[in-house]
């Protein structure tokens, strides 16, 4: 009998039972008031008179009226840049010990997002909450004695100007509790290796020494790691070397687009639990098996606001117009897309994180990620969101029995007739003609999106599809940013970036 596993499972079950039902709306009010109290004497808090917000009859409404929206560029230029000049108490008391580096999906210079000790604690607390939620899943006691593979960026953080820098997954892994280190793989030594391919090679070589019960990481990079282990040991599937693998916690992106290619690497079904960890904080996690939606962490140092997803509310540079309507958790509606705005214990204030979400269960504060504000294609009025794109790609997978883990799209003029077309690149191994794929994509999108259908009857003249091996997408990420960690492939590109992409594809597919 797995005595330790039974004990851990028992503790989790008991902990889950004694935690009272939460009220997310009340929790959010308390979080905002606590944020304002702690930051009222900072430069930011004094500039925007947080004292008056705390004294107001409705601090939530006053907060929304008094503080402007920020994105990374505006908050960094006006406030966070002072941290790099040696100033303290800027947007949060003191100075942060860490900065999370995030290139997002732009491929430009990394953002440097403050990560305070309070945020480290908040991420750890959210992780503990997620472990507690495992009580709702049908897992045997021996699962809780197995090792956990957390595949993120390097934990070998860079020292700079009195703080440490790295991706949030590396920062989090370097701060894991001491009691968890015996379960954590690939272990501290391998996790510090900066080069992705070298790190994965070491994982493949050590794989047979480990009894992995759970995986955690972004789907595309987890898939590549699994493929390397399978190839190195000449296996048919990953369960031949890790027979006790039962759980995969996805993070940062929706798992559904990767489901078919991911399952092809398994020998038996596993439990997939979605997690939403961003550079700015631990946003949400899947708390129950009846749904693949995730519960917002509403009592843990992050205050959420929601702007309706409407192209009229988004500036050309991706920021939000200052007069856009904004809602609290109490005011949102289910099944409507919202742009996520956060304020946190790291000193982000009314901050555009870049993701869009929808509520599937407002009472439980459960959400699904529906896309990125920069992954919204509205050229000639098509109003095409990434979730609509992913749904159409999944229909392709089902129609032609193929796997398409990656794709990207751009709208540009065809030099032949000077009209606008959508140009798709699909990452897949298939012999299906591109014309058939394009026709099915077009039909699916017209059926699912009224605005797209109207655009296709007017200024959007058609769809072109090219297929390339999925590895091309990962090599592109490696060339423009780096492999692994929180790096995600851009689903929508502007014409300039798309020209670079097409040149890259041509160079890497010749011969």
XYZ file of C-alpha atoms in Angstrom:
511
model
C 0.000 0.000 0.000
C 1.227 3.504 -0.782
C 1.290 4.673 2.853
C 2.756 8.124 2.196
C 0.480 8.623 -0.794
C -2.566 7.615 1.253
C -1.548 10.079 3.961
C -1.088 12.954 1.492
C -4.359 12.140 -0.259
C -6.113 12.055 3.121
C -4.729 15.457 4.073
C -5.861 16.916 0.732
C -9.342 15.420 1.135
C -9.686 16.798 4.656
C -8.346 20.226 3.666
C -10.839 20.444 0.821
C -13.744 19.580 3.134
C -12.897 22.149 5.823
C -12.478 25.046 3.374
C -15.730 27.003 3.370
C -17.451 27.879 0.122
C -15.934 31.114 -1.074
C -17.710 34.183 -2.398
C -15.507 35.411 -5.263
C -17.210 38.816 -5.458
C -16.613 39.552 -1.762
C -13.064 38.218 -2.033
C -12.306 40.547 -4.909
C -13.482 43.590 -2.983
C -11.219 42.621 -0.079
C -8.270 42.058 -2.405
C -8.587 45.502 -4.010
C -8.877 47.267 -0.643
C -5.795 45.435 0.636
C -3.843 46.334 -2.513
C -4.772 49.995 -2.103
C -3.843 49.983 1.589
C -0.429 48.451 0.995
C 0.434 50.737 -1.933
C -1.082 54.018 -0.713
C 2.309 55.464 0.255
C 4.101 54.474 -2.945
C 4.824 57.005 -5.662
C 1.969 55.546 -7.701
C -0.415 55.470 -4.736
C 0.255 59.081 -3.836
C 0.018 60.232 -7.454
C -3.436 58.643 -7.854
C -4.509 59.411 -4.278
C -5.231 55.895 -3.059
C -6.248 57.376 0.321
C -9.283 58.966 -1.315
C -10.204 55.659 -2.958
C -10.136 53.913 0.403
C -12.388 56.607 1.876
C -14.898 56.501 -0.975
C -18.326 54.863 -0.665
C -17.534 52.440 -3.492
C -13.764 51.862 -3.829
C -14.240 49.557 -6.853
C -16.057 52.215 -8.874
C -13.734 54.994 -7.725
C -10.705 52.887 -8.627
C -12.008 52.354 -12.167
C -12.765 56.051 -12.591
C -9.519 57.416 -11.125
C -6.811 55.079 -12.466
C -6.160 54.816 -16.227
C -5.611 51.571 -18.108
C -1.986 50.571 -18.604
C -0.200 48.125 -20.854
C 3.405 47.095 -20.376
C 4.821 49.922 -22.476
C 2.948 52.716 -20.680
C 3.423 51.328 -17.154
C 7.103 50.651 -17.772
C 7.776 54.050 -19.339
C 5.982 56.063 -16.664
C 6.733 54.012 -13.563
C 8.693 50.736 -13.673
C 11.648 52.357 -15.450
C 12.313 54.166 -12.154
C 13.063 50.805 -10.525
C 15.942 50.299 -12.949
C 17.280 53.702 -11.956
C 17.518 52.636 -8.313
C 14.291 54.160 -6.986
C 12.088 52.293 -4.507
C 8.430 52.425 -3.447
C 7.425 53.091 -7.049
C 4.270 51.067 -7.713
C 4.679 48.724 -4.732
C 6.500 49.129 -1.415
C 10.241 48.473 -1.565
C 12.017 47.049 -4.600
C 11.344 43.691 -6.259
C 13.831 40.854 -5.832
C 12.945 39.447 -9.251
C 11.975 40.563 -12.735
C 10.141 38.147 -15.019
C 11.422 38.316 -18.583
C 8.661 37.879 -21.113
C 8.956 38.330 -24.856
C 5.300 37.325 -25.170
C 4.510 36.640 -28.814
C 6.110 39.666 -30.409
C 9.664 38.416 -30.643
C 10.930 41.846 -29.606
C 13.092 42.760 -26.623
C 11.954 41.036 -23.447
C 9.582 42.778 -21.117
C 10.880 43.023 -17.542
C 7.939 42.584 -15.196
C 8.473 43.102 -11.440
C 7.965 40.022 -9.256
C 7.783 40.869 -5.558
C 8.143 38.483 -2.621
C 4.393 38.882 -2.118
C 3.865 37.619 -5.664
C 6.176 34.645 -5.059
C 4.041 33.807 -2.010
C 0.841 34.296 -4.022
C 2.040 31.936 -6.774
C 3.019 29.348 -4.161
C -0.349 29.711 -2.400
C -2.227 29.303 -5.683
C -0.191 26.169 -6.368
C -1.199 24.790 -2.978
C -4.847 25.593 -3.757
C -4.514 23.689 -7.019
C -3.027 20.681 -5.222
C -5.968 20.849 -2.802
C -8.364 20.760 -5.736
C -6.945 17.365 -6.731
C -9.306 15.975 -4.086
C -12.053 16.405 -6.694
C -10.257 14.226 -9.233
C -10.310 10.433 -9.210
C -6.650 9.804 -8.422
C -5.334 6.763 -6.572
C -3.277 7.243 -3.407
C -0.063 6.032 -5.062
C -0.210 8.996 -7.483
C 0.805 11.254 -4.595
C 4.118 9.395 -4.248
C 5.159 9.855 -7.872
C 7.511 12.476 -9.237
C 6.410 15.617 -11.095
C 8.134 16.864 -14.242
C 7.920 20.659 -14.386
C 9.229 21.797 -17.739
C 9.772 25.527 -17.837
C 12.595 27.910 -18.543
C 16.014 27.690 -16.904
C 16.165 28.197 -13.139
C 19.664 29.653 -13.512
C 18.537 33.236 -13.046
C 20.666 36.194 -14.094
C 21.930 38.632 -11.451
C 21.422 42.262 -12.430
C 21.484 45.486 -10.411
C 20.668 43.793 -7.124
C 17.850 41.570 -8.413
C 17.465 38.326 -10.366
C 15.913 37.950 -13.808
C 14.406 35.012 -15.678
C 11.114 33.695 -17.018
C 8.339 33.259 -14.477
C 8.467 29.457 -14.738
C 12.170 29.560 -13.854
C 11.590 32.006 -10.992
C 8.769 29.829 -9.625
C 10.796 26.617 -9.921
C 13.759 28.231 -8.155
C 11.435 29.025 -5.229
C 9.761 25.639 -4.766
C 9.215 24.594 -1.124
C 11.963 22.421 0.387
C 9.520 19.564 1.039
C 8.646 19.384 -2.670
C 12.197 19.089 -4.000
C 12.276 15.312 -3.689
C 9.303 15.071 -6.058
C 10.482 17.730 -8.512
C 12.053 16.685 -11.803
C 14.203 17.204 -13.802
C 15.914 18.385 -10.615
C 17.867 21.538 -9.871
C 21.010 20.650 -11.852
C 19.267 19.923 -15.158
C 16.730 22.721 -14.642
C 19.563 25.270 -14.591
C 20.737 24.371 -18.109
C 20.001 27.401 -20.284
C 20.075 25.718 -23.710
C 16.707 24.075 -24.356
C 17.964 21.258 -26.596
C 20.749 20.384 -24.156
C 18.302 20.373 -21.225
C 15.877 18.084 -23.059
C 18.731 15.771 -24.054
C 19.664 15.392 -20.379
C 16.021 14.705 -19.531
C 15.879 11.985 -22.188
C 19.044 10.370 -20.851
C 17.781 10.353 -17.258
C 14.149 9.479 -18.028
C 14.385 5.791 -17.140
C 15.588 6.670 -13.620
C 12.402 8.558 -12.799
C 8.856 7.493 -11.943
C 6.908 10.410 -13.369
C 3.277 10.715 -12.308
C 2.549 14.226 -13.562
C 3.758 16.686 -16.184
C 3.500 20.472 -16.099
C 4.313 22.986 -18.830
C 3.219 24.606 -22.088
C 1.814 21.917 -24.443
C 4.074 22.519 -27.444
C 7.289 22.204 -25.411
C 6.011 19.256 -23.371
C 5.241 17.479 -26.661
C 8.752 18.079 -27.961
C 10.240 16.761 -24.723
C 8.076 13.633 -24.849
C 9.020 13.044 -28.485
C 12.710 13.287 -27.548
C 12.340 10.779 -24.701
C 10.405 8.382 -26.949
C 12.990 8.704 -29.718
C 15.996 8.340 -27.386
C 14.669 5.106 -25.867
C 13.094 3.779 -29.073
C 9.606 3.600 -27.530
C 6.126 3.416 -28.980
C 4.725 5.849 -26.415
C 5.733 7.639 -23.219
C 3.898 5.203 -20.933
C 6.431 2.522 -21.821
C 9.008 4.390 -19.730
C 6.679 6.307 -17.352
C 3.845 3.794 -16.792
C 2.447 5.739 -13.827
C 1.968 9.021 -15.693
C -1.593 10.053 -14.810
C -1.844 13.850 -14.901
C -0.814 16.703 -17.174
C -1.279 20.318 -16.052
C -1.237 22.610 -19.045
C -0.282 26.227 -18.571
C -0.582 29.592 -20.267
C -2.402 28.453 -23.413
C -5.497 26.401 -24.145
C -4.752 22.672 -24.352
C -7.502 21.767 -26.814
C -5.595 22.640 -30.025
C -2.817 20.249 -28.973
C -5.060 17.454 -27.754
C -4.838 15.179 -30.786
C -1.060 15.389 -31.266
C -0.473 15.137 -27.485
C -2.624 12.024 -27.085
C -0.732 10.346 -29.918
C 2.313 10.222 -27.618
C 0.461 8.383 -24.835
C -0.207 4.711 -24.234
C -3.343 5.344 -22.195
C -5.570 8.301 -21.293
C -4.431 10.733 -18.610
C -6.163 13.514 -16.672
C -5.562 16.952 -18.189
C -5.869 19.898 -15.809
C -5.677 23.410 -17.253
C -3.638 26.033 -15.414
C -3.262 29.739 -16.137
C 0.140 30.983 -14.944
C 1.334 34.168 -16.622
C 4.422 36.305 -16.099
C 2.213 38.650 -14.082
C 0.834 36.013 -11.703
C -1.071 32.764 -11.146
C -4.455 33.667 -12.643
C -6.605 30.527 -12.515
C -6.652 26.734 -12.400
C -9.084 23.929 -13.144
C -10.707 23.066 -9.817
C -13.072 20.232 -10.757
C -13.191 17.418 -13.328
C -16.701 18.105 -14.643
C -15.401 21.031 -16.699
C -12.260 22.126 -18.484
C -12.894 25.716 -17.371
C -10.589 27.264 -14.769
C -11.433 28.989 -11.496
C -10.064 32.506 -11.089
C -7.929 32.780 -7.959
C -9.974 35.598 -6.443
C -8.486 35.783 -2.923
C -4.767 35.800 -3.592
C -3.277 39.196 -4.410
C -4.824 39.813 -7.852
C -7.803 42.078 -8.539
C -9.583 41.448 -11.847
C -11.526 43.758 -14.161
C -13.061 42.992 -17.536
C -13.403 45.076 -20.710
C -15.850 43.737 -23.330
C -13.973 42.337 -26.319
C -14.709 44.811 -29.084
C -12.259 45.984 -31.771
C -13.457 49.560 -31.187
C -11.920 49.412 -27.707
C -8.443 48.377 -28.905
C -5.886 50.857 -30.248
C -3.699 50.003 -33.222
C -0.769 49.218 -30.886
C -2.912 46.736 -28.914
C -3.565 48.979 -25.895
C -7.077 49.793 -24.659
C -8.820 53.090 -25.296
C -9.212 54.944 -22.012
C -12.979 55.375 -22.286
C -13.677 51.664 -22.841
C -16.371 50.295 -20.514
C -15.097 48.057 -17.735
C -16.876 45.606 -15.440
C -16.190 44.041 -12.072
C -16.691 40.356 -11.380
C -20.177 41.145 -10.095
C -21.155 42.752 -13.410
C -19.883 40.307 -16.052
C -22.079 37.969 -18.081
C -21.451 34.370 -19.011
C -20.387 33.336 -22.531
C -19.197 36.823 -23.523
C -15.579 37.602 -24.396
C -13.727 40.045 -22.152
C -10.264 41.570 -22.163
C -8.613 40.730 -18.850
C -7.312 43.607 -16.691
C -5.352 42.947 -13.495
C -3.931 44.794 -10.499
C -1.504 42.814 -8.330
C 0.857 42.598 -5.367
C 3.708 43.129 -7.823
C 2.574 46.689 -8.509
C 0.732 46.211 -11.776
C -2.268 48.539 -11.893
C -5.242 48.204 -14.264
C -2.866 46.283 -16.478
C -3.704 44.778 -19.869
C -2.323 41.264 -19.610
C -3.123 40.616 -23.280
C -5.524 37.690 -22.905
C -9.229 37.450 -23.592
C -11.485 35.207 -21.523
C -15.117 34.238 -21.159
C -17.028 33.139 -18.076
C -18.593 29.701 -18.185
C -19.848 29.801 -14.583
C -20.005 33.249 -12.983
C -20.968 32.005 -9.499
C -17.843 29.851 -9.383
C -15.749 32.503 -11.212
C -14.814 29.880 -13.805
C -13.348 31.013 -17.119
C -11.842 29.834 -20.371
C -9.082 31.606 -22.265
C -10.507 32.599 -25.650
C -7.487 34.279 -27.206
C -5.095 37.205 -27.207
C -5.900 40.820 -27.957
C -3.075 40.763 -30.510
C -4.406 37.504 -31.970
C -7.561 39.227 -33.173
C -7.761 39.578 -36.927
C -10.084 42.377 -38.006
C -8.692 43.307 -41.422
C -11.613 44.235 -43.705
C -14.058 43.548 -40.861
C -13.524 39.791 -40.453
C -13.503 40.049 -36.605
C -11.777 36.694 -36.282
C -10.794 35.679 -32.743
C -8.257 32.990 -31.961
C -10.851 30.670 -30.420
C -12.788 30.735 -33.724
C -9.545 29.980 -35.575
C -8.731 27.088 -33.234
C -12.242 25.660 -33.563
C -11.946 25.728 -37.373
C -8.541 24.042 -37.221
C -10.002 21.324 -34.989
C -12.703 20.724 -37.585
C -9.906 20.239 -40.122
C -8.299 17.653 -37.845
C -11.560 15.745 -37.582
C -12.531 16.064 -41.254
C -9.207 14.813 -42.620
C -7.981 12.762 -39.608
C -4.784 14.788 -39.250
C -2.925 16.532 -36.409
C -2.371 20.322 -36.536
C -0.702 21.415 -33.278
C 0.407 24.810 -34.625
C -0.778 27.443 -37.079
C -0.385 31.108 -37.915
C -2.353 33.498 -40.096
C -2.058 36.930 -41.692
C -4.276 39.124 -43.846
C -2.513 40.684 -46.816
C -3.071 41.777 -50.369
C -2.513 39.299 -53.156
C -0.098 40.920 -55.660
C -2.012 39.285 -58.536
C -5.312 41.136 -58.020
C -4.441 43.571 -55.177
C -7.278 42.150 -53.058
C -7.170 41.013 -49.407
C -6.848 37.305 -48.610
C -6.205 35.329 -45.451
C -2.956 33.381 -45.645
C -2.696 30.383 -43.321
C 0.290 28.225 -42.430
C -0.630 24.932 -40.779
C 1.907 22.865 -38.867
C 1.016 19.339 -39.921
C 2.184 16.187 -41.684
C -0.425 15.563 -44.374
C -0.903 14.852 -48.058
C -4.301 16.577 -48.174
C -4.160 19.224 -50.931
C -3.859 22.787 -49.689
C -6.902 23.796 -51.712
C -9.096 21.289 -49.851
C -7.809 22.503 -46.488
C -8.438 26.123 -47.471
C -11.980 25.371 -48.623
C -12.868 23.569 -45.389
C -11.297 26.309 -43.224
C -13.207 28.986 -45.091
C -16.516 27.111 -44.832
C -16.059 26.449 -41.102
C -15.304 30.083 -40.338
C -18.208 31.375 -42.397
C -20.569 29.012 -40.573
C -19.258 30.000 -37.116
C -18.717 33.748 -37.530
C -21.285 36.060 -39.077
C -18.827 38.954 -39.418
C -16.344 36.721 -41.218
C -19.089 35.611 -43.590
C -19.987 39.240 -44.362
C -16.313 40.083 -44.954
C -15.990 37.116 -47.349
C -18.898 38.424 -49.377
C -17.201 41.807 -49.731
C -13.557 42.812 -49.241
C -12.037 39.500 -48.081
C -11.614 37.621 -51.348
C -10.408 34.220 -50.230
C -8.175 31.889 -48.234
C -4.784 30.383 -49.031
C -3.238 27.520 -47.048
C 0.340 26.288 -46.876
C 1.393 23.279 -44.802
C 4.788 22.904 -43.141
C 6.179 20.498 -40.582
C 5.308 21.501 -37.004
C 9.027 21.650 -36.211
C 9.303 24.783 -38.370
C 7.181 26.654 -35.822
C 9.426 25.606 -32.953
C 12.570 26.530 -34.871
C 11.021 29.941 -35.576
C 10.451 30.443 -31.847
C 14.034 29.392 -31.202
C 15.399 31.799 -33.794
C 13.291 34.788 -32.710
C 13.112 34.285 -28.967
C 14.167 31.016 -27.392
C 12.811 27.523 -26.989
C 10.853 26.306 -24.000
C 9.501 28.139 -20.982
C 6.605 30.522 -21.459
C 7.309 31.119 -25.176
C 4.178 30.837 -27.317
C 3.797 30.901 -31.077
C 2.063 33.991 -32.460
C -1.228 32.953 -34.064
C -1.739 36.222 -35.939
C 0.993 38.253 -37.653
C 1.062 41.638 -39.294
C 2.352 41.879 -42.867
C 5.891 42.807 -41.842
C 6.266 39.908 -39.410
C 4.553 37.550 -41.867
C 7.107 38.451 -44.551
C 9.875 37.459 -42.125
C 8.011 34.229 -41.337
C 7.619 33.309 -45.008
C 11.292 33.997 -45.657
C 12.166 31.795 -42.671
C 9.930 28.989 -43.926
C 11.433 29.177 -47.394
C 14.971 29.024 -46.005
C 14.192 26.042 -43.772
C 12.206 23.988 -46.271
C 14.424 24.233 -49.343
C 15.523 20.863 -50.592
